Amino acid sequence: MIKISGLHIEPTNICTLKCPGCARTRFIDKWPQHWCNHNIDINQLLKFLDIDLTDIRINLCGNYGDPIYHPDLIEFVDKLKQQGAILTITTNGSYKKIDWWENFVKVLTVNDTIVFSVDGTPENFTQYRVNADWNSIHEAMTVCASSSCKTKWKYIPFSYNHETIESARQLSNQIGIDEFSITPSDRYDAQTMHFKPGQQFVGERFQLQQQWKNSNIGNKINPMCNNGDEHFITAEGYYSPCCYLADHRFYYKTPFGKNKEQYNIKNYTLTEILSRPQTVEFFQTLSKHWLPI
């Protein structure tokens, strides 16, 4: 049996932001006529997850959407908690009302974590998090920080914000956030290179990617889906070994995109998919499939 130590679920592909490096922004800019909003079907998902979820870490995030915009997220989270799951919810936190957050944190416990992705201070963070709203984020952080769950402020250093890291850290402490995390990005391309900060603030995978692109000698980058933590389910309702492979820029180069209906959670269970020879072979030969993206 393929290892399952964690899951990554995309509750929705809806988001209010237009971050320049986001797969959602890129897709809509290029093919607006083909974009469709999706919210994962809770009952289908719970039927698909035919395993014991006790103490399984489930990351609610995704490639395209912000989980807080799933219309029934509180019910969704409550059902996962009833099955013993430990949750990490990653969000920008914009535009939800205080009473929504107050109801949301009631279904979380001390083992759960809410991660706020805010790259900068209130004065500058919307340079990347386009359309984000600081006032509602601040309200959300304040409610969550006073609740029983853990809170984290995740800060990606960019060219415009690396000098305001300490100001943001101080603000995080004032709000009562449990952890302030500097998370360097490695995803810089022609459309986002102007956001690239100094080398000390760039993820180590970026250099490996450049070497791979320039030399084409196949430098190896350990894929996230190799650790068993990232079994991914999309908002549309399809399984993929990890979120990287489910990005539209790479998805249809993989067996999971080419034969996507074989991985539809409506028709199969997680155990059935992970027991298939094709899936087993994929994990056994992961390095042959991996693109250093």
GROMACS .gro file of C-alpha atoms in nm:
model
  293
    1MET     CA    1   0.000   0.000   0.000
    2ILE     CA    2   0.130   0.345  -0.092
    3LYS     CA    3   0.211   0.554   0.214
    4ILE     CA    4  -0.057   0.797   0.333
    5SER     CA    5   0.070   1.027   0.605
    6GLY     CA    6  -0.115   1.336   0.490
    7LEU     CA    7  -0.360   1.479   0.240
    8HIS     CA    8  -0.385   1.806   0.050
    9ILE     CA    9  -0.738   1.904  -0.045
   10GLU     CA   10  -0.847   2.200  -0.255
   11PRO     CA   11  -1.199   2.285  -0.127
   12THR     CA   12  -1.261   2.543  -0.400
   13ASN     CA   13  -1.090   2.707  -0.696
   14ILE     CA   14  -1.259   3.039  -0.617
   15CYS     CA   15  -1.045   3.330  -0.502
   16THR     CA   16  -1.084   3.708  -0.475
   17LEU     CA   17  -0.718   3.778  -0.545
   18LYS     CA   18  -0.520   3.805  -0.869
   19CYS     CA   19  -0.166   3.718  -0.762
   20PRO     CA   20   0.061   3.742  -1.070
   21GLY     CA   21   0.233   3.407  -1.012
   22CYS     CA   22  -0.081   3.212  -0.929
   23ALA     CA   23  -0.194   2.932  -1.160
   24ARG     CA   24  -0.550   3.066  -1.137
   25THR     CA   25  -0.448   3.412  -1.259
   26ARG     CA   26  -0.239   3.263  -1.538
   27PHE     CA   27  -0.520   3.033  -1.656
   28ILE     CA   28  -0.789   3.303  -1.656
   29ASP     CA   29  -0.562   3.553  -1.831
   30LYS     CA   30  -0.488   3.303  -2.108
   31TRP     CA   31  -0.816   3.111  -2.142
   32PRO     CA   32  -1.094   3.311  -1.971
   33GLN     CA   33  -1.359   3.137  -2.181
   34HIS     CA   34  -1.258   2.798  -2.037
   35TRP     CA   35  -1.256   2.890  -1.669
   36CYS     CA   36  -1.522   2.733  -1.444
   37ASN     CA   37  -1.562   2.776  -1.070
   38HIS     CA   38  -1.572   2.453  -0.870
   39ASN     CA   39  -1.646   2.367  -0.508
   40ILE     CA   40  -1.562   2.017  -0.394
   41ASP     CA   41  -1.861   1.801  -0.309
   42ILE     CA   42  -1.826   1.724   0.062
   43ASN     CA   43  -2.021   1.399   0.062
   44GLN     CA   44  -1.837   1.267  -0.244
   45LEU     CA   45  -1.505   1.350  -0.083
   46LEU     CA   46  -1.589   1.179   0.247
   47LYS     CA   47  -1.699   0.868   0.059
   48PHE     CA   48  -1.376   0.879  -0.143
   49LEU     CA   49  -1.162   0.901   0.172
   50ASP     CA   50  -1.218   0.540   0.279
   51ILE     CA   51  -0.931   0.542   0.529
   52ASP     CA   52  -0.896   0.615   0.897
   53LEU     CA   53  -0.840   0.989   0.919
   54THR     CA   54  -0.742   0.985   1.286
   55ASP     CA   55  -0.434   1.208   1.327
   56ILE     CA   56  -0.393   1.242   0.949
   57ARG     CA   57  -0.274   1.594   0.868
   58ILE     CA   58  -0.498   1.749   0.601
   59ASN     CA   59  -0.386   2.069   0.433
   60LEU     CA   60  -0.676   2.273   0.297
   61CYS     CA   61  -0.524   2.494   0.030
   62GLY     CA   62  -0.484   2.416  -0.340
   63ASN     CA   63  -0.343   2.555  -0.663
   64TYR     CA   64  -0.623   2.787  -0.767
   65GLY     CA   65  -0.853   2.888  -0.482
   66ASP     CA   66  -0.865   3.007  -0.125
   67PRO     CA   67  -1.043   2.751   0.096
   68ILE     CA   68  -1.244   3.011   0.290
   69TYR     CA   69  -1.457   3.073  -0.021
   70HIS     CA   70  -1.605   2.724  -0.023
   71PRO     CA   71  -1.971   2.799   0.062
   72ASP     CA   72  -1.988   2.524   0.325
   73LEU     CA   73  -1.634   2.528   0.459
   74ILE     CA   74  -1.736   2.527   0.826
   75GLU     CA   75  -1.952   2.216   0.774
   76PHE     CA   76  -1.672   2.061   0.569
   77VAL     CA   77  -1.411   2.119   0.839
   78ASP     CA   78  -1.646   2.003   1.114
   79LYS     CA   79  -1.699   1.668   0.937
   80LEU     CA   80  -1.325   1.617   0.890
   81LYS     CA   81  -1.269   1.695   1.258
   82GLN     CA   82  -1.537   1.444   1.358
   83GLN     CA   83  -1.326   1.179   1.183
   84GLY     CA   84  -1.016   1.276   1.381
   85ALA     CA   85  -0.823   1.471   1.117
   86ILE     CA   86  -0.572   1.743   1.205
   87LEU     CA   87  -0.613   2.045   0.980
   88THR     CA   88  -0.398   2.319   0.836
   89ILE     CA   89  -0.597   2.587   0.652
   90THR     CA   90  -0.396   2.822   0.430
   91THR     CA   91  -0.568   3.147   0.333
   92ASN     CA   92  -0.512   3.512   0.257
   93GLY     CA   93  -0.804   3.587   0.486
   94SER     CA   94  -0.967   3.865   0.286
   95TYR     CA   95  -1.332   3.968   0.287
   96LYS     CA   96  -1.491   3.730   0.538
   97LYS     CA   97  -1.690   3.887   0.823
   98ILE     CA   98  -1.591   3.863   1.190
   99ASP     CA   99  -1.889   3.643   1.278
  100TRP     CA  100  -1.786   3.393   1.008
  101TRP     CA  101  -1.441   3.362   1.163
  102GLU     CA  102  -1.589   3.333   1.512
  103ASN     CA  103  -1.802   3.040   1.396
  104PHE     CA  104  -1.515   2.888   1.200
  105VAL     CA  105  -1.268   2.868   1.488
  106LYS     CA  106  -1.530   2.695   1.706
  107VAL     CA  107  -1.486   2.374   1.504
  108LEU     CA  108  -1.105   2.381   1.532
  109THR     CA  109  -0.885   2.254   1.815
  110VAL     CA  110  -0.540   2.320   1.957
  111ASN     CA  111  -0.397   2.074   1.702
  112ASP     CA  112  -0.519   2.273   1.402
  113THR     CA  113  -0.344   2.562   1.231
  114ILE     CA  114  -0.461   2.859   1.026
  115VAL     CA  115  -0.192   3.000   0.799
  116PHE     CA  116  -0.235   3.357   0.672
  117SER     CA  117  -0.043   3.424   0.350
  118VAL     CA  118   0.039   3.795   0.366
  119ASP     CA  119   0.354   3.902   0.183
  120GLY     CA  120   0.442   4.236   0.331
  121THR     CA  121   0.297   4.501   0.558
  122PRO     CA  122  -0.048   4.663   0.522
  123GLU     CA  123   0.111   4.938   0.312
  124ASN     CA  124   0.278   4.718   0.050
  125PHE     CA  125   0.153   4.357   0.048
  126THR     CA  126  -0.105   4.410  -0.227
  127GLN     CA  127   0.174   4.460  -0.479
  128TYR     CA  128   0.168   4.080  -0.506
  129ARG     CA  129  -0.158   3.990  -0.327
  130VAL     CA  130  -0.358   4.197  -0.574
  131ASN     CA  131  -0.713   4.280  -0.452
  132ALA     CA  132  -0.644   4.167  -0.094
  133ASP     CA  133  -0.804   4.363   0.191
  134TRP     CA  134  -0.600   4.437   0.503
  135ASN     CA  135  -0.891   4.540   0.728
  136SER     CA  136  -1.070   4.206   0.694
  137ILE     CA  137  -0.740   4.015   0.719
  138HIS     CA  138  -0.658   4.196   1.043
  139GLU     CA  139  -1.002   4.111   1.183
  140ALA     CA  140  -0.955   3.746   1.086
  141MET     CA  141  -0.609   3.727   1.240
  142THR     CA  142  -0.734   3.885   1.562
  143VAL     CA  143  -1.023   3.639   1.598
  144CYS     CA  144  -0.807   3.337   1.518
  145ALA     CA  145  -0.521   3.447   1.743
  146SER     CA  146  -0.757   3.461   2.040
  147SER     CA  147  -0.896   3.112   1.970
  148SER     CA  148  -0.762   2.770   2.064
  149CYS     CA  149  -0.611   2.688   1.723
  150LYS     CA  150  -0.256   2.772   1.620
  151THR     CA  151  -0.193   3.068   1.390
  152LYS     CA  152   0.087   3.141   1.147
  153TRP     CA  153   0.172   3.443   0.931
  154LYS     CA  154   0.347   3.314   0.618
  155TYR     CA  155   0.556   3.583   0.450
  156ILE     CA  156   0.717   3.539   0.107
  157PRO     CA  157   1.008   3.783   0.061
  158PHE     CA  158   0.987   3.976  -0.265
  159SER     CA  159   1.184   4.266  -0.410
  160TYR     CA  160   0.935   4.516  -0.266
  161ASN     CA  161   0.898   4.373   0.085
  162HIS     CA  162   1.224   4.218   0.206
  163GLU     CA  163   1.306   4.538   0.396
  164THR     CA  164   0.974   4.531   0.587
  165ILE     CA  165   1.009   4.181   0.728
  166GLU     CA  166   1.081   4.303   1.081
  167SER     CA  167   0.791   4.550   1.071
  168ALA     CA  168   0.557   4.267   0.975
  169ARG     CA  169   0.704   4.043   1.244
  170GLN     CA  170   0.636   4.310   1.506
  171LEU     CA  171   0.280   4.351   1.380
  172SER     CA  172   0.234   3.975   1.395
  173ASN     CA  173   0.343   3.976   1.760
  174GLN     CA  174   0.108   4.264   1.840
  175ILE     CA  175  -0.188   4.076   1.694
  176GLY     CA  176  -0.092   3.762   1.885
  177ILE     CA  177  -0.003   3.534   1.594
  178ASP     CA  178   0.179   3.225   1.722
  179GLU     CA  179   0.441   3.197   1.447
  180PHE     CA  180   0.587   3.432   1.187
  181SER     CA  181   0.735   3.229   0.902
  182ILE     CA  182   0.965   3.352   0.624
  183THR     CA  183   0.895   3.128   0.324
  184PRO     CA  184   1.121   3.200   0.025
  185SER     CA  185   0.969   3.135  -0.316
  186ASP     CA  186   1.142   2.958  -0.603
  187ARG     CA  187   0.874   3.028  -0.865
  188TYR     CA  188   1.009   3.315  -1.070
  189ASP     CA  189   0.964   3.337  -1.446
  190ALA     CA  190   0.938   3.609  -1.712
  191GLN     CA  191   0.612   3.739  -1.564
  192THR     CA  192   0.728   3.751  -1.203
  193MET     CA  193   1.105   3.805  -1.222
  194HIS     CA  194   1.063   4.169  -1.113
  195PHE     CA  195   0.941   4.034  -0.777
  196LYS     CA  196   1.259   3.830  -0.725
  197PRO     CA  197   1.450   3.953  -0.415
  198GLY     CA  198   1.818   3.912  -0.333
  199GLN     CA  199   1.956   3.558  -0.350
  200GLN     CA  200   1.939   3.516   0.030
  201PHE     CA  201   1.560   3.538   0.005
  202VAL     CA  202   1.514   3.296  -0.286
  203GLY     CA  203   1.416   2.931  -0.237
  204GLU     CA  204   1.696   2.682  -0.301
  205ARG     CA  205   1.495   2.505  -0.571
  206PHE     CA  206   1.516   2.815  -0.795
  207GLN     CA  207   1.886   2.764  -0.864
  208LEU     CA  208   1.835   2.395  -0.936
  209GLN     CA  209   1.556   2.484  -1.178
  210GLN     CA  210   1.779   2.729  -1.360
  211GLN     CA  211   2.056   2.470  -1.388
  212TRP     CA  212   1.808   2.218  -1.524
  213LYS     CA  213   1.670   2.463  -1.780
  214ASN     CA  214   2.012   2.586  -1.890
  215SER     CA  215   2.197   2.255  -1.906
  216ASN     CA  216   1.913   2.008  -1.965
  217ILE     CA  217   2.114   1.746  -1.775
  218GLY     CA  218   1.827   1.641  -1.553
  219ASN     CA  219   1.923   1.772  -1.213
  220LYS     CA  220   1.715   1.587  -0.955
  221ILE     CA  221   1.476   1.777  -0.730
  222ASN     CA  222   1.298   1.569  -0.469
  223PRO     CA  223   0.926   1.589  -0.540
  224MET     CA  224   0.689   1.681  -0.257
  225CYS     CA  225   0.461   1.387  -0.340
  226ASN     CA  226   0.740   1.142  -0.250
  227ASN     CA  227   0.683   1.181   0.125
  228GLY     CA  228   0.324   1.059   0.140
  229ASP     CA  229   0.200   1.391   0.280
  230GLU     CA  230   0.068   1.547  -0.037
  231HIS     CA  231  -0.194   1.315  -0.189
  232PHE     CA  232  -0.398   1.584  -0.361
  233ILE     CA  233  -0.767   1.619  -0.443
  234THR     CA  234  -0.871   1.907  -0.666
  235ALA     CA  235  -1.179   2.125  -0.624
  236GLU     CA  236  -1.313   1.966  -0.942
  237GLY     CA  237  -1.292   1.625  -0.775
  238TYR     CA  238  -0.985   1.450  -0.913
  239TYR     CA  239  -0.693   1.274  -0.742
  240SER     CA  240  -0.327   1.358  -0.812
  241PRO     CA  241  -0.013   1.255  -0.617
  242CYS     CA  242   0.053   1.618  -0.526
  243CYS     CA  243  -0.053   1.971  -0.608
  244TYR     CA  244   0.246   2.037  -0.836
  245LEU     CA  245   0.135   1.773  -1.081
  246ALA     CA  246  -0.223   1.907  -1.079
  247ASP     CA  247  -0.117   2.252  -1.204
  248HIS     CA  248  -0.262   2.294  -1.556
  249ARG     CA  249   0.083   2.374  -1.693
  250PHE     CA  250   0.198   2.017  -1.616
  251TYR     CA  251  -0.117   1.814  -1.544
  252TYR     CA  252  -0.179   1.680  -1.893
  253LYS     CA  253   0.181   1.563  -1.923
  254THR     CA  254   0.116   1.315  -1.641
  255PRO     CA  255  -0.089   0.993  -1.643
  256PHE     CA  256  -0.324   1.156  -1.391
  257GLY     CA  257  -0.415   1.430  -1.636
  258LYS     CA  258  -0.411   1.218  -1.950
  259ASN     CA  259  -0.650   0.966  -1.791
  260LYS     CA  260  -0.822   1.196  -1.543
  261GLU     CA  261  -1.157   1.012  -1.532
  262GLN     CA  262  -0.977   0.712  -1.385
  263TYR     CA  263  -0.899   0.937  -1.086
  264ASN     CA  264  -1.244   1.089  -1.042
  265ILE     CA  265  -1.340   1.077  -0.672
  266LYS     CA  266  -1.707   1.038  -0.771
  267ASN     CA  267  -1.642   0.691  -0.913
  268TYR     CA  268  -1.359   0.548  -0.703
  269THR     CA  269  -1.217   0.543  -0.351
  270LEU     CA  270  -0.870   0.648  -0.241
  271THR     CA  271  -0.781   0.289  -0.161
  272GLU     CA  272  -0.886   0.174  -0.507
  273ILE     CA  273  -0.679   0.442  -0.679
  274LEU     CA  274  -0.368   0.382  -0.468
  275SER     CA  275  -0.393   0.006  -0.527
  276ARG     CA  276  -0.386   0.035  -0.905
  277PRO     CA  277  -0.074  -0.093  -1.085
  278GLN     CA  278  -0.047   0.238  -1.272
  279THR     CA  279  -0.043   0.441  -0.950
  280VAL     CA  280   0.198   0.205  -0.778
  281GLU     CA  281   0.431   0.219  -1.078
  282PHE     CA  282   0.415   0.599  -1.082
  283PHE     CA  283   0.532   0.623  -0.722
  284GLN     CA  284   0.800   0.357  -0.774
  285THR     CA  285   0.942   0.546  -1.074
  286LEU     CA  286   0.869   0.897  -0.952
  287SER     CA  287   1.199   1.051  -1.062
  288LYS     CA  288   1.127   0.964  -1.426
  289HIS     CA  289   0.802   1.157  -1.420
  290TRP     CA  290   0.917   1.455  -1.220
  291LEU     CA  291   0.961   1.798  -1.375
  292PRO     CA  292   1.159   2.052  -1.166
  293ILE     CA  293   0.884   2.314  -1.181
   0.00000   0.00000   0.00000
